[in-house]
Amino acid sequence: DVKVTQSSRYLVKRTGEKVFLECVQDMDHENMFWYRQDPGLGLRLIYFSYDVKMKEKGDIPEGYSVSREKKERFSLILESASTNQTSMYLCASSAPLTADQETQYFGPGTRLLVL
Amino acid sequence: QKEVEQNSGPLSVPEGAIASLNCTYSDRGSQSFFWYRQYSGKSPELIMFIYSNGDKEDGRFTAQLNKASQYVSLLIRDSQPSDSATYLCAVSSGGGADGLTFGKGTHLIIQP
């Protein structure tokens, strides 16, 4: 089974703090992703990474950065947390379904509250 | 901007009936299509994927794809109360290795 873990289930931070959300997968997958999920807006892609030290912007990268120093670990960084970043953050790792098709398996999520 | 549209529901279906969930997408270049189930407070879990026109069956679930109409559906036969959840349609233009574009989900309620 694909296993994706996230460092925290719940976090409470203050406005302006630097926040690190960490994600680890144990299946040697190359592709990893960060999404946020908000009521009425659904899941939106923030950043993804194809390989170590590689990163690509998703649909809503503003206010976020990422780091991937090791293949199994993908970190999401909020440089200066703001209240509009209060959300559920979901990490995913991509696994092959067929020779040319992949899909994403999600971690349990981190619910972040920024006060 | 790629868009995936779903009726938010709630969709209420009697136990044992067929639940039909629909999804349309805007990007004609989309190649892969996924259905995820999400229980309240949990993360999404993959239940079906499809990338060729037609039907694909897996147990009580059938995914249907019509690329000409840009339409994907999920049928759940013999619906059970445990099927009550939010169902997310997701689309990829890159075989799934790039990011997925999700619909906002349909909330399904199976009435005992």
CSV table of C-alpha atoms in Angstrom, one decimal:
chain,number,residue,atom,x,y,z
A,1,ASP,CA,0.0,0.0,0.0
A,2,VAL,CA,1.1,3.5,-0.8
A,3,LYS,CA,1.7,5.4,2.4
A,4,VAL,CA,1.8,9.2,2.6
A,5,THR,CA,2.3,10.8,6.0
A,6,GLN,CA,2.0,14.4,7.1
A,7,SER,CA,3.8,15.8,10.1
A,8,SER,CA,0.8,17.3,11.9
A,9,ARG,CA,-3.0,16.7,11.8
A,10,TYR,CA,-3.7,20.1,13.4
A,11,LEU,CA,-1.7,23.3,13.6
A,12,VAL,CA,-2.5,26.7,15.1
A,13,LYS,CA,-0.2,29.6,14.1
A,14,ARG,CA,-0.2,33.3,14.3
A,15,THR,CA,-0.3,35.8,11.5
A,16,GLY,CA,3.2,36.5,10.2
A,17,GLU,CA,4.8,33.2,11.5
A,18,LYS,CA,6.8,31.0,9.1
A,19,VAL,CA,5.1,27.7,8.9
A,20,PHE,CA,6.5,24.4,7.7
A,21,LEU,CA,4.2,21.5,6.6
A,22,GLU,CA,6.0,18.2,5.9
A,23,CYS,CA,5.1,15.2,3.9
A,24,VAL,CA,6.8,11.9,3.6
A,25,GLN,CA,6.1,9.0,1.2
A,26,ASP,CA,7.6,5.6,1.5
A,27,MET,CA,7.2,4.2,-2.0
A,28,ASP,CA,10.1,5.9,-3.8
A,29,HIS,CA,7.7,8.0,-6.0
A,30,GLU,CA,9.1,10.7,-8.1
A,31,ASN,CA,6.1,13.0,-8.1
A,32,MET,CA,4.7,14.7,-5.1
A,33,PHE,CA,2.0,17.4,-4.7
A,34,TRP,CA,0.5,19.9,-2.3
A,35,TYR,CA,-3.1,20.9,-2.4
A,36,ARG,CA,-5.4,23.0,-0.2
A,37,GLN,CA,-9.0,22.2,0.3
A,38,ASP,CA,-11.6,24.8,1.2
A,39,PRO,CA,-15.4,24.6,1.5
A,40,GLY,CA,-17.0,25.8,-1.7
A,41,LEU,CA,-13.7,25.9,-3.5
A,42,GLY,CA,-12.7,22.3,-3.6
A,43,LEU,CA,-9.1,21.0,-3.9
A,44,ARG,CA,-6.6,23.3,-5.5
A,45,LEU,CA,-3.1,22.6,-6.5
A,46,ILE,CA,-0.4,24.7,-4.9
A,47,TYR,CA,2.9,23.2,-6.0
A,48,PHE,CA,4.3,19.9,-7.2
A,49,SER,CA,7.6,18.3,-7.7
A,50,TYR,CA,8.9,15.8,-10.3
A,51,ASP,CA,12.2,15.1,-8.6
A,52,VAL,CA,14.6,16.2,-5.9
A,53,LYS,CA,15.2,19.9,-6.1
A,54,MET,CA,12.6,20.3,-8.8
A,55,LYS,CA,9.4,22.2,-8.3
A,56,GLU,CA,6.5,23.4,-10.5
A,57,LYS,CA,3.8,26.0,-9.6
A,58,GLY,CA,0.3,24.8,-9.5
A,59,ASP,CA,-2.8,26.9,-9.7
A,60,ILE,CA,-2.4,29.0,-6.5
A,61,PRO,CA,1.3,29.3,-5.6
A,62,GLU,CA,1.1,32.8,-4.2
A,63,GLY,CA,2.2,33.0,-0.6
A,64,TYR,CA,3.8,29.5,-0.6
A,65,SER,CA,7.1,27.9,-1.4
A,66,VAL,CA,8.3,24.3,-1.4
A,67,SER,CA,11.4,22.3,-0.7
A,68,ARG,CA,12.4,18.9,-1.9
A,69,GLU,CA,15.9,18.0,-0.7
A,70,LYS,CA,15.2,14.2,-0.5
A,71,LYS,CA,13.0,12.1,-2.8
A,72,GLU,CA,10.7,10.9,0.0
A,73,ARG,CA,10.1,14.3,1.6
A,74,PHE,CA,8.2,17.4,0.2
A,75,SER,CA,7.8,20.4,2.4
A,76,LEU,CA,5.3,23.3,2.0
A,77,ILE,CA,6.4,26.6,3.5
A,78,LEU,CA,4.2,29.6,4.3
A,79,GLU,CA,6.8,32.4,4.5
A,80,SER,CA,4.5,34.7,6.5
A,81,ALA,CA,1.2,33.1,7.4
A,82,SER,CA,-2.0,35.0,6.9
A,83,THR,CA,-5.5,34.3,8.0
A,84,ASN,CA,-6.6,33.5,4.4
A,85,GLN,CA,-4.2,30.5,4.5
A,86,THR,CA,-6.4,28.8,7.1
A,87,SER,CA,-7.3,25.6,5.3
A,88,MET,CA,-6.9,21.9,5.0
A,89,TYR,CA,-3.6,21.1,3.4
A,90,LEU,CA,-3.3,17.7,1.6
A,91,CYS,CA,-0.1,16.2,0.4
A,92,ALA,CA,-0.2,13.5,-2.4
A,93,SER,CA,2.3,11.1,-4.0
A,94,SER,CA,1.9,9.9,-7.5
A,95,ALA,CA,1.8,6.2,-8.3
A,96,PRO,CA,1.6,4.4,-11.6
A,97,LEU,CA,-1.7,2.8,-12.6
A,98,THR,CA,-0.6,1.6,-16.0
A,99,ALA,CA,2.4,2.0,-18.2
A,100,ASP,CA,1.5,5.6,-19.0
A,101,GLN,CA,-1.1,6.6,-16.4
A,102,GLU,CA,-0.6,7.7,-12.9
A,103,THR,CA,-2.8,8.9,-10.1
A,104,GLN,CA,-2.3,10.5,-6.7
A,105,TYR,CA,-2.7,9.0,-3.3
A,106,PHE,CA,-3.3,11.4,-0.4
A,107,GLY,CA,-1.9,11.8,3.1
A,108,PRO,CA,-4.3,12.4,6.0
A,109,GLY,CA,-4.2,16.1,5.7
A,110,THR,CA,-3.1,19.0,8.0
A,111,ARG,CA,-5.8,21.4,9.2
A,112,LEU,CA,-4.1,24.7,9.7
A,113,LEU,CA,-5.6,27.6,11.6
A,114,VAL,CA,-3.9,31.0,11.3
A,115,LEU,CA,-5.0,33.5,14.0
B,1,GLN,CA,-8.3,27.9,-17.0
B,2,LYS,CA,-9.2,24.3,-16.7
B,3,GLU,CA,-12.6,23.7,-15.1
B,4,VAL,CA,-14.3,20.6,-13.7
B,5,GLU,CA,-18.0,21.0,-12.9
B,6,GLN,CA,-20.1,18.8,-10.6
B,7,ASN,CA,-23.5,19.3,-9.1
B,8,SER,CA,-22.8,19.9,-5.4
B,9,GLY,CA,-25.9,18.1,-4.2
B,10,PRO,CA,-26.8,16.8,-1.8
B,11,LEU,CA,-27.9,13.8,-3.9
B,12,SER,CA,-30.2,11.6,-1.9
B,13,VAL,CA,-30.7,7.9,-3.1
B,14,PRO,CA,-32.5,5.1,-1.3
B,15,GLU,CA,-30.5,2.1,-0.2
B,16,GLY,CA,-30.2,-0.5,-2.9
B,17,ALA,CA,-30.8,1.9,-5.7
B,18,ILE,CA,-28.3,3.2,-8.3
B,19,ALA,CA,-26.6,6.4,-7.6
B,20,SER,CA,-25.5,8.4,-10.6
B,21,LEU,CA,-22.9,11.1,-10.3
B,22,ASN,CA,-21.9,13.4,-13.2
B,23,CYS,CA,-19.0,15.6,-14.1
B,24,THR,CA,-18.1,17.8,-17.1
B,25,TYR,CA,-14.7,19.2,-17.9
B,26,SER,CA,-13.6,22.1,-20.0
B,27,ASP,CA,-10.1,21.1,-21.3
B,28,ARG,CA,-10.4,19.0,-24.5
B,29,GLY,CA,-6.8,17.9,-24.0
B,30,SER,CA,-7.6,16.0,-20.8
B,31,GLN,CA,-6.4,12.4,-20.9
B,32,SER,CA,-7.1,10.8,-17.6
B,33,PHE,CA,-10.2,10.9,-15.3
B,34,PHE,CA,-10.5,9.9,-11.7
B,35,TRP,CA,-13.2,9.5,-9.1
B,36,TYR,CA,-12.3,10.0,-5.5
B,37,ARG,CA,-14.4,9.4,-2.4
B,38,GLN,CA,-14.0,11.6,0.6
B,39,TYR,CA,-15.6,11.0,3.9
B,40,SER,CA,-16.1,13.9,6.3
B,41,GLY,CA,-12.8,14.9,7.9
B,42,LYS,CA,-10.8,12.4,5.9
B,43,SER,CA,-8.6,12.7,2.8
B,44,PRO,CA,-9.8,11.6,-0.7
B,45,GLU,CA,-9.3,8.0,-1.7
B,46,LEU,CA,-9.2,6.8,-5.3
B,47,ILE,CA,-12.1,4.5,-6.3
B,48,MET,CA,-12.1,4.6,-10.1
B,49,PHE,CA,-10.0,5.8,-13.0
B,50,ILE,CA,-10.7,5.8,-16.7
B,51,TYR,CA,-9.0,7.1,-19.8
B,52,SER,CA,-10.7,5.5,-22.8
B,53,ASN,CA,-14.2,6.3,-24.1
B,54,GLY,CA,-16.9,3.9,-22.8
B,55,ASP,CA,-17.6,2.1,-19.6
B,56,LYS,CA,-15.3,0.6,-17.0
B,57,GLU,CA,-16.6,-1.6,-14.2
B,58,ASP,CA,-15.1,-2.4,-10.8
B,59,GLY,CA,-17.4,-4.2,-8.4
B,60,ARG,CA,-20.4,-2.0,-7.7
B,61,PHE,CA,-18.8,1.0,-9.5
B,62,THR,CA,-19.0,1.9,-13.1
B,63,ALA,CA,-17.2,4.8,-14.6
B,64,GLN,CA,-18.3,6.2,-18.0
B,65,LEU,CA,-16.4,8.5,-20.3
B,66,ASN,CA,-17.5,10.4,-23.3
B,67,LYS,CA,-14.7,12.6,-24.6
B,68,ALA,CA,-16.7,14.1,-27.4
B,69,SER,CA,-19.2,15.5,-24.9
B,70,GLN,CA,-16.5,16.1,-22.2
B,71,TYR,CA,-18.5,14.2,-19.7
B,72,VAL,CA,-17.6,11.6,-17.1
B,73,SER,CA,-20.0,9.8,-14.8
B,74,LEU,CA,-19.9,7.4,-11.9
B,75,LEU,CA,-22.6,4.8,-11.2
B,76,ILE,CA,-22.9,3.1,-7.9
B,77,ARG,CA,-25.1,0.0,-7.9
B,78,ASP,CA,-26.8,-1.4,-4.9
B,79,SER,CA,-26.0,1.7,-2.9
B,80,GLN,CA,-25.2,1.2,0.7
B,81,PRO,CA,-25.3,3.7,3.6
B,82,SER,CA,-21.5,3.4,3.8
B,83,ASP,CA,-21.4,5.0,0.3
B,84,SER,CA,-22.6,8.3,1.8
B,85,ALA,CA,-19.7,10.6,1.2
B,86,THR,CA,-18.5,13.4,-1.1
B,87,TYR,CA,-17.4,12.2,-4.5
B,88,LEU,CA,-14.7,14.2,-6.3
B,89,CYS,CA,-14.2,14.1,-10.1
B,90,ALA,CA,-10.6,14.9,-11.1
B,91,VAL,CA,-9.0,15.4,-14.5
B,92,SER,CA,-5.5,15.3,-15.8
B,93,SER,CA,-4.0,16.4,-19.1
B,94,GLY,CA,-0.7,14.7,-18.5
B,95,GLY,CA,-1.6,11.1,-17.8
B,96,GLY,CA,-1.9,11.9,-14.1
B,97,ALA,CA,1.7,12.6,-13.3
B,98,ASP,CA,1.0,16.3,-13.3
B,99,GLY,CA,-1.4,18.0,-10.9
B,100,LEU,CA,-5.0,17.0,-11.0
B,101,THR,CA,-7.9,19.5,-11.5
B,102,PHE,CA,-10.7,18.7,-9.2
B,103,GLY,CA,-14.4,19.4,-9.2
B,104,LYS,CA,-15.9,20.7,-6.0
B,105,GLY,CA,-17.6,17.4,-5.3
B,106,THR,CA,-21.1,15.9,-5.1
B,107,HIS,CA,-22.4,15.1,-1.6
B,108,LEU,CA,-24.1,11.7,-1.8
B,109,ILE,CA,-26.5,10.6,0.9
B,110,ILE,CA,-27.8,7.0,0.9
B,111,GLN,CA,-31.0,6.7,2.8
B,112,PRO,CA,-31.5,3.4,4.7
